mmCIF file of C-alpha atoms in Angstrom:
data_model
loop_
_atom_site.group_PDB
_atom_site.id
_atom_site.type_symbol
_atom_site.label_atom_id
_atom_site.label_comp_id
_atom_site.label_asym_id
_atom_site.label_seq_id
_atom_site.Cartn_x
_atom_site.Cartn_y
_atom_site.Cartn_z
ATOM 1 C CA UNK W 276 -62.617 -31.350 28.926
ATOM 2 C CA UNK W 277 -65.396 -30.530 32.000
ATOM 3 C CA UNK W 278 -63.468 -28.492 34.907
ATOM 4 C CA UNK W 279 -64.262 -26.473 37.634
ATOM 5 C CA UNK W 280 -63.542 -22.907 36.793
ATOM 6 C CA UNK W 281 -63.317 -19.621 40.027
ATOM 7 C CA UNK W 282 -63.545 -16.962 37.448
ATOM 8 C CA UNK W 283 -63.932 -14.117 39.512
ATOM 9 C CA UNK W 284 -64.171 -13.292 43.015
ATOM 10 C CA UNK W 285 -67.224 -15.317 44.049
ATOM 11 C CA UNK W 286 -68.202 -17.070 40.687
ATOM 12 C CA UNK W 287 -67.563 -20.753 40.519
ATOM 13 C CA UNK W 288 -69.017 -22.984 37.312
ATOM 14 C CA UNK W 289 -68.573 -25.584 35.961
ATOM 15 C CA UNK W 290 -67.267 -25.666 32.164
ATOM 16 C CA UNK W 291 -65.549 -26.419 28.737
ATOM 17 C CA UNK W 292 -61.780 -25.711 29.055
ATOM 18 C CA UNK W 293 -59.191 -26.719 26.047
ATOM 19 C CA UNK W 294 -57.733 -30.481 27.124
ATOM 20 C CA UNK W 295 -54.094 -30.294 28.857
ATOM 21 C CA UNK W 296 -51.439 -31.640 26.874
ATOM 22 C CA UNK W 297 -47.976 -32.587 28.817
ATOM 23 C CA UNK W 298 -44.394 -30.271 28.505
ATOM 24 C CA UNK W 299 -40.917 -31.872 28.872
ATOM 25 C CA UNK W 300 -41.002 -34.176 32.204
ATOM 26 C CA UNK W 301 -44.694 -33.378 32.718
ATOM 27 C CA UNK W 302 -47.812 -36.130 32.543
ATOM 28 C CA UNK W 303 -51.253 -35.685 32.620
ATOM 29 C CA UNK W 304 -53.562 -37.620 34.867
ATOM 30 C CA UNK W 305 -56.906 -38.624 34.741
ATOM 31 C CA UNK W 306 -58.427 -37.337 38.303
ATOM 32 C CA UNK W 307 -60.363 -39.911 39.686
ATOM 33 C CA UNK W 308 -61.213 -37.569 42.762
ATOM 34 C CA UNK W 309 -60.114 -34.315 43.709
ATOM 35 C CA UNK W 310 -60.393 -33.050 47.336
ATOM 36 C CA UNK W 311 -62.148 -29.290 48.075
ATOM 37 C CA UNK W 312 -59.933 -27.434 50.950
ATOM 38 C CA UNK W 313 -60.372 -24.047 52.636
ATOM 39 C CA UNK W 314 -57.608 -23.027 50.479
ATOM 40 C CA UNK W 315 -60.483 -23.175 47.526
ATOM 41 C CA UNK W 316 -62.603 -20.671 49.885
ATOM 42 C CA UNK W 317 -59.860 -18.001 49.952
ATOM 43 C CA UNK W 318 -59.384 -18.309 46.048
ATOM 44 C CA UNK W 319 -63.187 -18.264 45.686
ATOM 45 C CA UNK W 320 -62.936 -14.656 47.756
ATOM 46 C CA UNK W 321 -59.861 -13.396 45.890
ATOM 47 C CA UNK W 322 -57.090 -14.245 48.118
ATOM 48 C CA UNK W 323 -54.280 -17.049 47.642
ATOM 49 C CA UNK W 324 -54.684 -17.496 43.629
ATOM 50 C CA UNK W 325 -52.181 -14.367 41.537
ATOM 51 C CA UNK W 326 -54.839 -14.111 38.518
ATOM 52 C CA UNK W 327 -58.181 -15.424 37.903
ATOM 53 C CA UNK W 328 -59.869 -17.213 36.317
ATOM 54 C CA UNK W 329 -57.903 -20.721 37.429
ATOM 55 C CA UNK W 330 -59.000 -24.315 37.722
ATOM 56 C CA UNK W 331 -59.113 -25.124 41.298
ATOM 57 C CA UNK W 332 -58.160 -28.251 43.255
ATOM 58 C CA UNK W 333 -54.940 -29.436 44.833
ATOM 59 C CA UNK W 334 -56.079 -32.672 46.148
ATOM 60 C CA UNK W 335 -56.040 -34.865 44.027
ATOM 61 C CA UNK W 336 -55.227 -38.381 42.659
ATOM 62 C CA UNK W 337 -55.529 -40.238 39.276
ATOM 63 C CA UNK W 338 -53.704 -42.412 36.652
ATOM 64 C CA UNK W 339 -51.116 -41.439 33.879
ATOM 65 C CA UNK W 340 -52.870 -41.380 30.437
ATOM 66 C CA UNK W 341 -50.062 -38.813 28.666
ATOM 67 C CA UNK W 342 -46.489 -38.573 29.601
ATOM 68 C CA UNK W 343 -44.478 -35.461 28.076
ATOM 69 C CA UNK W 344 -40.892 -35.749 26.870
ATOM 70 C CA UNK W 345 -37.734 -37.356 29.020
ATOM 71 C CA UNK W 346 -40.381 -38.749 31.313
ATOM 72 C CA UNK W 347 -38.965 -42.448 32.635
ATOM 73 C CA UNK W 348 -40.392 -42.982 36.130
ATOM 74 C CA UNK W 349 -43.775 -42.915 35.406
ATOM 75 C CA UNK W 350 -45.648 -44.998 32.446
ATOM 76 C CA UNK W 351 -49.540 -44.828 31.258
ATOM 77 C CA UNK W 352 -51.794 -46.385 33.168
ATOM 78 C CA UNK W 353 -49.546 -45.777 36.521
ATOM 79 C CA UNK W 354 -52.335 -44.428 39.374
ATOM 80 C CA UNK W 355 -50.754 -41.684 41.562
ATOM 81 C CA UNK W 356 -51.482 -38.880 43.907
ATOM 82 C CA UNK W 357 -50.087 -35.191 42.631
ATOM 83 C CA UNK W 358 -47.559 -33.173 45.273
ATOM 84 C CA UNK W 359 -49.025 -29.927 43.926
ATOM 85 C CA UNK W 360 -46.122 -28.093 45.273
ATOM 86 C CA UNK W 361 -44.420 -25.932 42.529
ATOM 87 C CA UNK W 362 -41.059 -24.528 43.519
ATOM 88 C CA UNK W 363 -38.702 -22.400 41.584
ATOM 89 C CA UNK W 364 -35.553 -23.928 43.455
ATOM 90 C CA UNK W 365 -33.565 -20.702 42.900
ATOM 91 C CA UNK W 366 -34.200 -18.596 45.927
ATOM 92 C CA UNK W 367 -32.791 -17.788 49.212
ATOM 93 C CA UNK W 368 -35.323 -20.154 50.947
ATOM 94 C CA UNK W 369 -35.342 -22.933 48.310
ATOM 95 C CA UNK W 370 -31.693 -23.384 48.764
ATOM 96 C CA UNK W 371 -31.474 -23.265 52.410
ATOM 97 C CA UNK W 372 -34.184 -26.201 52.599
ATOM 98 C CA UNK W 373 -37.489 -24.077 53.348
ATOM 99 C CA UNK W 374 -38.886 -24.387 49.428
ATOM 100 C CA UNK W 375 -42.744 -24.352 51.195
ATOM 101 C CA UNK W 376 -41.439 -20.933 51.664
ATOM 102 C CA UNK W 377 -40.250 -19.860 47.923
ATOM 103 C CA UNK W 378 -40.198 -16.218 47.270
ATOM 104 C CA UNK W 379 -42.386 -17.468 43.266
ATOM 105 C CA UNK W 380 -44.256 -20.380 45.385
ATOM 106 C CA UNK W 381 -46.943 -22.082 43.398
ATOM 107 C CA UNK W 382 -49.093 -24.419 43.346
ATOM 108 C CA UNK W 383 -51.750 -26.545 41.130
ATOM 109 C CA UNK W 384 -54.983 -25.861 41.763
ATOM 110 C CA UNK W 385 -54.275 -22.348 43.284
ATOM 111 C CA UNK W 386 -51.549 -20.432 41.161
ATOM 112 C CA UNK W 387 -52.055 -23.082 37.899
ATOM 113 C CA UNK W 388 -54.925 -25.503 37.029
ATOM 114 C CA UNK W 389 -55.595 -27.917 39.083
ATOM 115 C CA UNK W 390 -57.585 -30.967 39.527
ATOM 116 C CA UNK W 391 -61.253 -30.180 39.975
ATOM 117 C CA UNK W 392 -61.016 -31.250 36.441
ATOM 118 C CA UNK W 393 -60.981 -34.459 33.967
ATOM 119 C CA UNK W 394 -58.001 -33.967 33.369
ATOM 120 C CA UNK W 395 -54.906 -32.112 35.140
ATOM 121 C CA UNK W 396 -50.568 -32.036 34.224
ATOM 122 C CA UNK W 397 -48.398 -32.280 36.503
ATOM 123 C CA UNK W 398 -44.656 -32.809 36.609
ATOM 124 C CA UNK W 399 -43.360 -35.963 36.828
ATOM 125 C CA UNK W 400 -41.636 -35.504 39.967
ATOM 126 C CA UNK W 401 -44.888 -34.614 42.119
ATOM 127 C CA UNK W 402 -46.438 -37.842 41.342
ATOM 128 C CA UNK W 403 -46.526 -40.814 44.191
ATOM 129 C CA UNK W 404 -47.472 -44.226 42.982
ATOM 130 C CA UNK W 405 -50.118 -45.773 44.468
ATOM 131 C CA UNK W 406 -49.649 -49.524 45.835
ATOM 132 C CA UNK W 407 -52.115 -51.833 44.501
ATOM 133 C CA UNK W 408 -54.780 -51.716 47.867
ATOM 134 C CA UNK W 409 -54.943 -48.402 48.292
ATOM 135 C CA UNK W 410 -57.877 -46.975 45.888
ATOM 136 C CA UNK W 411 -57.442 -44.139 43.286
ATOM 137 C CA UNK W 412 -60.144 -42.692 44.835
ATOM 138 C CA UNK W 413 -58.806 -42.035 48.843
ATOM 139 C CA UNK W 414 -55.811 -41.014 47.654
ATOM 140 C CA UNK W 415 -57.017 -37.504 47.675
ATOM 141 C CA UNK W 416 -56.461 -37.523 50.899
ATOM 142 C CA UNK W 417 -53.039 -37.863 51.396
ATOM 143 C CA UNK W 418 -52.696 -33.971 50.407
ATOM 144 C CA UNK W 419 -54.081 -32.393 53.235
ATOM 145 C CA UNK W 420 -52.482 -35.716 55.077
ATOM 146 C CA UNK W 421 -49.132 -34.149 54.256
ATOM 147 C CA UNK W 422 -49.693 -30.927 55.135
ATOM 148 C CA UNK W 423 -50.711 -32.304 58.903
ATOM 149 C CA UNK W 424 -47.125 -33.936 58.624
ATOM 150 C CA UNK W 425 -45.730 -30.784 58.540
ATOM 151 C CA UNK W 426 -47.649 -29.544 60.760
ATOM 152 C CA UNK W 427 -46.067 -31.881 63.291
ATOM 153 C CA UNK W 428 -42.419 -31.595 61.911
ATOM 154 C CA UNK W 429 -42.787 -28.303 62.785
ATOM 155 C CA UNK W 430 -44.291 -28.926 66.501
ATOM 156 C CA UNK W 431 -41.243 -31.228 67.234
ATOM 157 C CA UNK W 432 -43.502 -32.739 70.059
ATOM 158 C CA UNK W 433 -42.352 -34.647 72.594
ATOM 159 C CA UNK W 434 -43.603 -38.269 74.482
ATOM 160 C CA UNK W 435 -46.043 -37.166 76.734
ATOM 161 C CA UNK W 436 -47.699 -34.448 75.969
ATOM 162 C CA UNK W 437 -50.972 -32.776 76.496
ATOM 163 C CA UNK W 438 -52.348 -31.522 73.209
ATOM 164 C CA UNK W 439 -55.405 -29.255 72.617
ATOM 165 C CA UNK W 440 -56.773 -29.084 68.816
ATOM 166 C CA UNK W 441 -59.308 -26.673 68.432
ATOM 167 C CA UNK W 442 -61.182 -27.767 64.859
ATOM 168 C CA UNK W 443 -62.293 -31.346 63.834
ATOM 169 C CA UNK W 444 -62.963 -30.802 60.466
ATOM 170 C CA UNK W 445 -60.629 -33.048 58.287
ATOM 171 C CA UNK W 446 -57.183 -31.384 59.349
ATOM 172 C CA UNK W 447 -58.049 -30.785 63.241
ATOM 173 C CA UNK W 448 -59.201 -34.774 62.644
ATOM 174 C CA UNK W 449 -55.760 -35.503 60.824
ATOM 175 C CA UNK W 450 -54.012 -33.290 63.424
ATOM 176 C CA UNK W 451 -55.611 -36.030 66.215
ATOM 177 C CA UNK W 452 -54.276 -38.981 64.299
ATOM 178 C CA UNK W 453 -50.868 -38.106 64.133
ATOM 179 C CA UNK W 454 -50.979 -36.193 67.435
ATOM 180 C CA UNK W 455 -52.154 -39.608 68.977
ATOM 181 C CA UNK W 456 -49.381 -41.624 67.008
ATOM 182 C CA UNK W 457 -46.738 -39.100 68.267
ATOM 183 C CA UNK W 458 -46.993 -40.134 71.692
ATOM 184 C CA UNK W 459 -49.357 -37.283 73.254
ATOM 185 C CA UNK W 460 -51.093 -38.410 76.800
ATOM 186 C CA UNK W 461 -53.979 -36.912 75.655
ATOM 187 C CA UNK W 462 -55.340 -34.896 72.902
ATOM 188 C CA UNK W 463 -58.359 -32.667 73.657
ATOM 189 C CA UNK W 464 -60.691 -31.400 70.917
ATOM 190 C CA UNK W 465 -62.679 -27.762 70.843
ATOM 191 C CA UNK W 466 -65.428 -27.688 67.998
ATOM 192 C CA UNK W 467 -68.737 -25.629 67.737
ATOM 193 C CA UNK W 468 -69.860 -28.447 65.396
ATOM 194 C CA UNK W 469 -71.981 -30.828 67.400
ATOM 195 C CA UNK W 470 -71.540 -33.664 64.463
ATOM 196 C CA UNK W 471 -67.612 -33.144 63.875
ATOM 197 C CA UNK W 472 -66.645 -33.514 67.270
ATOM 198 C CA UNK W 473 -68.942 -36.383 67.165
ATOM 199 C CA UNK W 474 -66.119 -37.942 64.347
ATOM 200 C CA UNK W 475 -62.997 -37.010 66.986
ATOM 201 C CA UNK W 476 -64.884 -38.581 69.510
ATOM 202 C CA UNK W 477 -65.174 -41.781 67.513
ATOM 203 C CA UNK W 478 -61.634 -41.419 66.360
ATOM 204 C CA UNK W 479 -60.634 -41.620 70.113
ATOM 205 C CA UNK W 480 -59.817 -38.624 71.433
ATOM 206 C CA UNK W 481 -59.394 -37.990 75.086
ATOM 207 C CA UNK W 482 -62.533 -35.603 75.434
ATOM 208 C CA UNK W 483 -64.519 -33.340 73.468
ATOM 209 C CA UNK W 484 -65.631 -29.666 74.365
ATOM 210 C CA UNK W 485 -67.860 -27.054 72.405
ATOM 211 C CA UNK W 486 -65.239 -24.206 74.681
ATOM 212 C CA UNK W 487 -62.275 -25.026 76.408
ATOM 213 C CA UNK W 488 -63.660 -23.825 79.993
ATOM 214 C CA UNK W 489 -65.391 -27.351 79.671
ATOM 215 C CA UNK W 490 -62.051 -29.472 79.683
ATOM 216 C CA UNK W 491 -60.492 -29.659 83.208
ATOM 217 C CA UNK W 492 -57.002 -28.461 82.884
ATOM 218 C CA UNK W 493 -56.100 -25.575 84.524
ATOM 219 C CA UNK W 494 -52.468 -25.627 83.859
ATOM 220 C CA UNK W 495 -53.338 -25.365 79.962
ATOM 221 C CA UNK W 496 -51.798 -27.451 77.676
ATOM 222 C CA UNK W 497 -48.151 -28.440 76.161
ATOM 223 C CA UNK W 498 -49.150 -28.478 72.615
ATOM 224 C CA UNK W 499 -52.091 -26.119 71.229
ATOM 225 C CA UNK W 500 -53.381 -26.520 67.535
ATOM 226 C CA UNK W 501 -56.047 -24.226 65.626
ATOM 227 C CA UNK W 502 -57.140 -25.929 62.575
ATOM 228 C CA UNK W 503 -59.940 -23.294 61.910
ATOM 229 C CA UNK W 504 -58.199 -20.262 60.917
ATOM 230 C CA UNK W 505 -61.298 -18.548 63.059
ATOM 231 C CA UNK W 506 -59.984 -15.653 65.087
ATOM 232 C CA UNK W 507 -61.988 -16.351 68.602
ATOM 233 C CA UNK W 508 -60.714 -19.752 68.466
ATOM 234 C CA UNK W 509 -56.868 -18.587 67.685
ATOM 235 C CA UNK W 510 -57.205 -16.147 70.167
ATOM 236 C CA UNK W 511 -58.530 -18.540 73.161
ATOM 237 C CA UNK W 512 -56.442 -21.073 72.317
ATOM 238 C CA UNK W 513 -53.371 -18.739 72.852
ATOM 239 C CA UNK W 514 -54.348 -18.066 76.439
ATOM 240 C CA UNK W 515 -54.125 -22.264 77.084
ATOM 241 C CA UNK W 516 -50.809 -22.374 76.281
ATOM 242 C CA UNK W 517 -49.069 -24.522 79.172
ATOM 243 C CA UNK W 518 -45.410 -22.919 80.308
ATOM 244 C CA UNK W 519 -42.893 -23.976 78.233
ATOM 245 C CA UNK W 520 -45.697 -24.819 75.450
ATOM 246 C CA UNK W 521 -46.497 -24.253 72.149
ATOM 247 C CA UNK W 522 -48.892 -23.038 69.824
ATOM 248 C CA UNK W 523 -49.367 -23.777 66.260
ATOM 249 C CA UNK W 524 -50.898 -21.791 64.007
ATOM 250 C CA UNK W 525 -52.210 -24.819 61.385
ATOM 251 C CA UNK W 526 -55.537 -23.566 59.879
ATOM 252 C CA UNK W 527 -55.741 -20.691 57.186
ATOM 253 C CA UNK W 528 -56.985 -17.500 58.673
ATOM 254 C CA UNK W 529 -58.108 -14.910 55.971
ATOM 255 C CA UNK W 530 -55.684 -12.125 55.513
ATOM 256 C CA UNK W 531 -57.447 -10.074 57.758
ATOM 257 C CA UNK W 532 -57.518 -11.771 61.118
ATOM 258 C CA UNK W 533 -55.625 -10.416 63.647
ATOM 259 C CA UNK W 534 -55.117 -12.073 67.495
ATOM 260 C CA UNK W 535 -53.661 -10.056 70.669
ATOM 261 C CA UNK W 536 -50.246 -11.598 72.339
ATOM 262 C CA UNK W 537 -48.813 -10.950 76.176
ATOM 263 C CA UNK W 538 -45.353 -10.511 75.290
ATOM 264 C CA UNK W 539 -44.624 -10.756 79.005
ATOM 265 C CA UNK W 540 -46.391 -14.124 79.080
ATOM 266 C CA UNK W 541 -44.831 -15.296 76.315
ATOM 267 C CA UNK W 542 -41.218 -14.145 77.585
ATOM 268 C CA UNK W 543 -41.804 -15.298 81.012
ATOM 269 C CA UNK W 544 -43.235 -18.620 80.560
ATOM 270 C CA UNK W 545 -40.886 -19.423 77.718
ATOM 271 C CA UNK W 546 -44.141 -19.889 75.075
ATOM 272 C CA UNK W 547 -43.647 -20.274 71.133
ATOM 273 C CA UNK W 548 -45.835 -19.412 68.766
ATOM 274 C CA UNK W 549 -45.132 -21.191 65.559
ATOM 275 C CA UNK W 550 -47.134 -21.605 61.852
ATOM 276 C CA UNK W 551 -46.852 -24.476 59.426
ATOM 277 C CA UNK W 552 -47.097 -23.336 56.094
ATOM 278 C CA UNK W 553 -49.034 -26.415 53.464
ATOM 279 C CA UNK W 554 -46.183 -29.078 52.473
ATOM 280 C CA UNK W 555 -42.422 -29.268 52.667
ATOM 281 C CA UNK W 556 -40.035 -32.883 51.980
ATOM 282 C CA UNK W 557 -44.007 -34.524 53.628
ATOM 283 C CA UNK W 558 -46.213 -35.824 50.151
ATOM 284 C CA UNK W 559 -43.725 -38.859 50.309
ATOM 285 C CA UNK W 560 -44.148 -39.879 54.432
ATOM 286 C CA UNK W 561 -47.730 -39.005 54.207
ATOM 287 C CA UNK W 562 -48.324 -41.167 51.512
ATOM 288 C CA UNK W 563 -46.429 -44.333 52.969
ATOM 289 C CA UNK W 564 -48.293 -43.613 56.117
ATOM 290 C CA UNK W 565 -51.626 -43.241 54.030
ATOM 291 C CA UNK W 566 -50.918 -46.988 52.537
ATOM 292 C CA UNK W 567 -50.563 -48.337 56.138
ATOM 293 C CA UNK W 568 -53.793 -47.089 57.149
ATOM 294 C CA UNK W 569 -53.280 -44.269 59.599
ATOM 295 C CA UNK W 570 -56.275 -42.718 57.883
ATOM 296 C CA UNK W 571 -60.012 -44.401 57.564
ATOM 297 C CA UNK W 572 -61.587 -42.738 54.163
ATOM 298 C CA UNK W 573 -64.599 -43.820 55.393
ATOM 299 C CA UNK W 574 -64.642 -41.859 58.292
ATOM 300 C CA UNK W 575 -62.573 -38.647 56.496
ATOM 301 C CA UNK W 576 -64.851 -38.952 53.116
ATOM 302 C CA UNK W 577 -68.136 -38.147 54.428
ATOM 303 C CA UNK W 578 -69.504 -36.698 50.193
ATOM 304 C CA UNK W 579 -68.501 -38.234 47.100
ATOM 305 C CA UNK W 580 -69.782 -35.592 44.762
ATOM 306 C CA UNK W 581 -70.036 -35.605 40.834
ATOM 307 C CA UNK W 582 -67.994 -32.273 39.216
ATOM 308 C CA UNK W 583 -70.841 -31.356 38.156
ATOM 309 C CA UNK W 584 -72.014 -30.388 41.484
ATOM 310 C CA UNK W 585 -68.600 -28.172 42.174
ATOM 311 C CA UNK W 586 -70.185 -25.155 42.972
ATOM 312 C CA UNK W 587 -72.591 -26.745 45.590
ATOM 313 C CA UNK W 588 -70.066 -28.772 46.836
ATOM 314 C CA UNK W 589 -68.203 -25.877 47.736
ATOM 315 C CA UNK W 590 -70.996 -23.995 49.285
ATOM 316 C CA UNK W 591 -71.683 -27.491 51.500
ATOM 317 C CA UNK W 592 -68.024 -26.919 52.293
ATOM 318 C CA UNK W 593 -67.986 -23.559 53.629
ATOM 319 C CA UNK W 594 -71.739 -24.170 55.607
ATOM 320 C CA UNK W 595 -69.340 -26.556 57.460
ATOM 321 C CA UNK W 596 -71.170 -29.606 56.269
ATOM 322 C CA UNK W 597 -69.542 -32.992 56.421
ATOM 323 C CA UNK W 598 -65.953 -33.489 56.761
ATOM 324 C CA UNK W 599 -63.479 -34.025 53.267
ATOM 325 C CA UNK W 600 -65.863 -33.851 50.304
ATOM 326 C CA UNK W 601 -64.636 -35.208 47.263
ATOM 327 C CA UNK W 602 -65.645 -34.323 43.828
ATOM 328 C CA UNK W 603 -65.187 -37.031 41.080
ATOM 329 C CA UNK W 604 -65.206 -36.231 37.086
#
């Protein structure tokens, strides 16, 4: 089959790899669209993925066309978007609930091959149907959807508050939509990207700023977000941190990035710094909330891509072009 292939730090092709064939309560799917993510940027520069070479892509959606032994809940022909989470279920923080966590985490599309493919396995447990109106082809989406789920599980927010997003690429976008569905007063977006913050300014939120210093609100804000793992932006938004607020750490930095904290500050005005770490008990919810529309693909999907073009795609991706670009086999 055609995949995708990262086969060493900084070389991405596209090739010939042997077709998957399914293991005990495993199926393969046929990817209708798989999803790139600045989690394929830090494999592409050697961080995230334990060995190379490896199939990226861990957004992605399909139907059954091979279902491995003792498989029941899922039959050939089902469509369905892949969980990629892999957990071992053994460790300390499997068993005490925080699996996201696990001490032999994996993942397809970053530890195993993924679906910037034809063809991908997956166990049967990580695949979501699909109800009949929402298309194969979106369902990429509800992924990174899940991951801004989390995001907000761990933010615990509360009616009312003022949230700043710095980001409006697809998860600073996502971020909006469930910030604005979780009963914020307003949600503020920072972006250096003229044409993104264009997109959160169509999606409706309450303003738009290329810095911060352009938003009126001197008293900062309850709830800050960085969905751009860039450190500037990190380390701004943790000086607008309301009292009592908080700030999330949501986009992936690169290993390297370091930000200064005021431990006074954050002692005296009682402010938490917290991090949200991909997907954890969220593909399900972010999938039923994907079927009722919380998300418009038209808006997220601005490139539908042939696999072909993976390796431009991904450059497109990193220039900060677009928004979610989808590649299709």
């Amino acid at each position: 089959m055609k995949a995708a292939l990262i086969e060493s730090v900084g070389t991405v092709t596209v090739t010939t790899v042997p077709d998957p064939a399914p293991g005990p309560r495993e199926v393969v799917v046929r990817v209708a669209a798989c999803g790139l993510c600045g989690t394929d940027l830090h494999i592409r520069q050697g961080e995230f993925a334990p060995t190379l070479p490896v199939v990226p892509g861990h957004e992605f959606a399909g139907e059954v066309v091979a279902v491995g032994g003792d498989v029941h809940e899922r039959a050939i022909g089902d469509r369905v978007a892949v969980d990629p989470s892999l957990y071992c279920h053994e460790c300390r923080y499997c068993r005490s609930g925080h699996s996201n966590l696990c001490d032999r985490w994996a993942a397809i599309g970053v530890t195993v091959a993924g679906g910037a493919a034809e063809y991908a396995v997956a166990p049967v447990a990580n695949c979501v149907p699909l109800p009949d109106h929402v298309a194969t082809e979106d369902a990429a989406l509800i992924e990174p959807l899940s991951c801004a789920v989390r995001g907000y599980d761990v933010l615990r927010s509360t009616l009312g508050a003022r949230v700043l997003i710095y980001g409006s690429g697809t998860m600073g976008l996502m971020m909006l939509e469930l910030a604005k569905r979780t009963g914020a007063s307003a949600v503020d977006v920072v972006d250096i990207n003229p044409e993104r913050l264009a997109t959160a300014g169509q999606l409706g939120c309450s303003n738009t700023a290329g810095n911060a210093d352009e938003l009126d609100r001197p008293q900062g804000w309850d709830i800050v977000v960085d969905a751009t793992g860039n450190a500037a932006a990190i380390q701004d938004g943790l000086g607008r941190v309301a009292k009592a607020g908080t700030f999330l750490q949501f986009g992936v930095a690169d290993y390297a990035t370091t930000a200064t904290i005021e431990p006074y500050r954050i002692y005296n005005q009682e402010i938490t710094i917290t991090g949200s770490m991909a997907v954890l008990h969220s593909y399900e919810r972010a999938a039923e909330l994907f079927a009722t529309g919380v998300l418009d693909p038209g808006v997220f999907i601005s490139d539908r891509l042939p696999l072909d073009d993976y390796p431009a795609a991904l450059d497109r991706f990193a220039a900060g072009v677009g928004r979610k670009i989808v590649v299709r086999p």
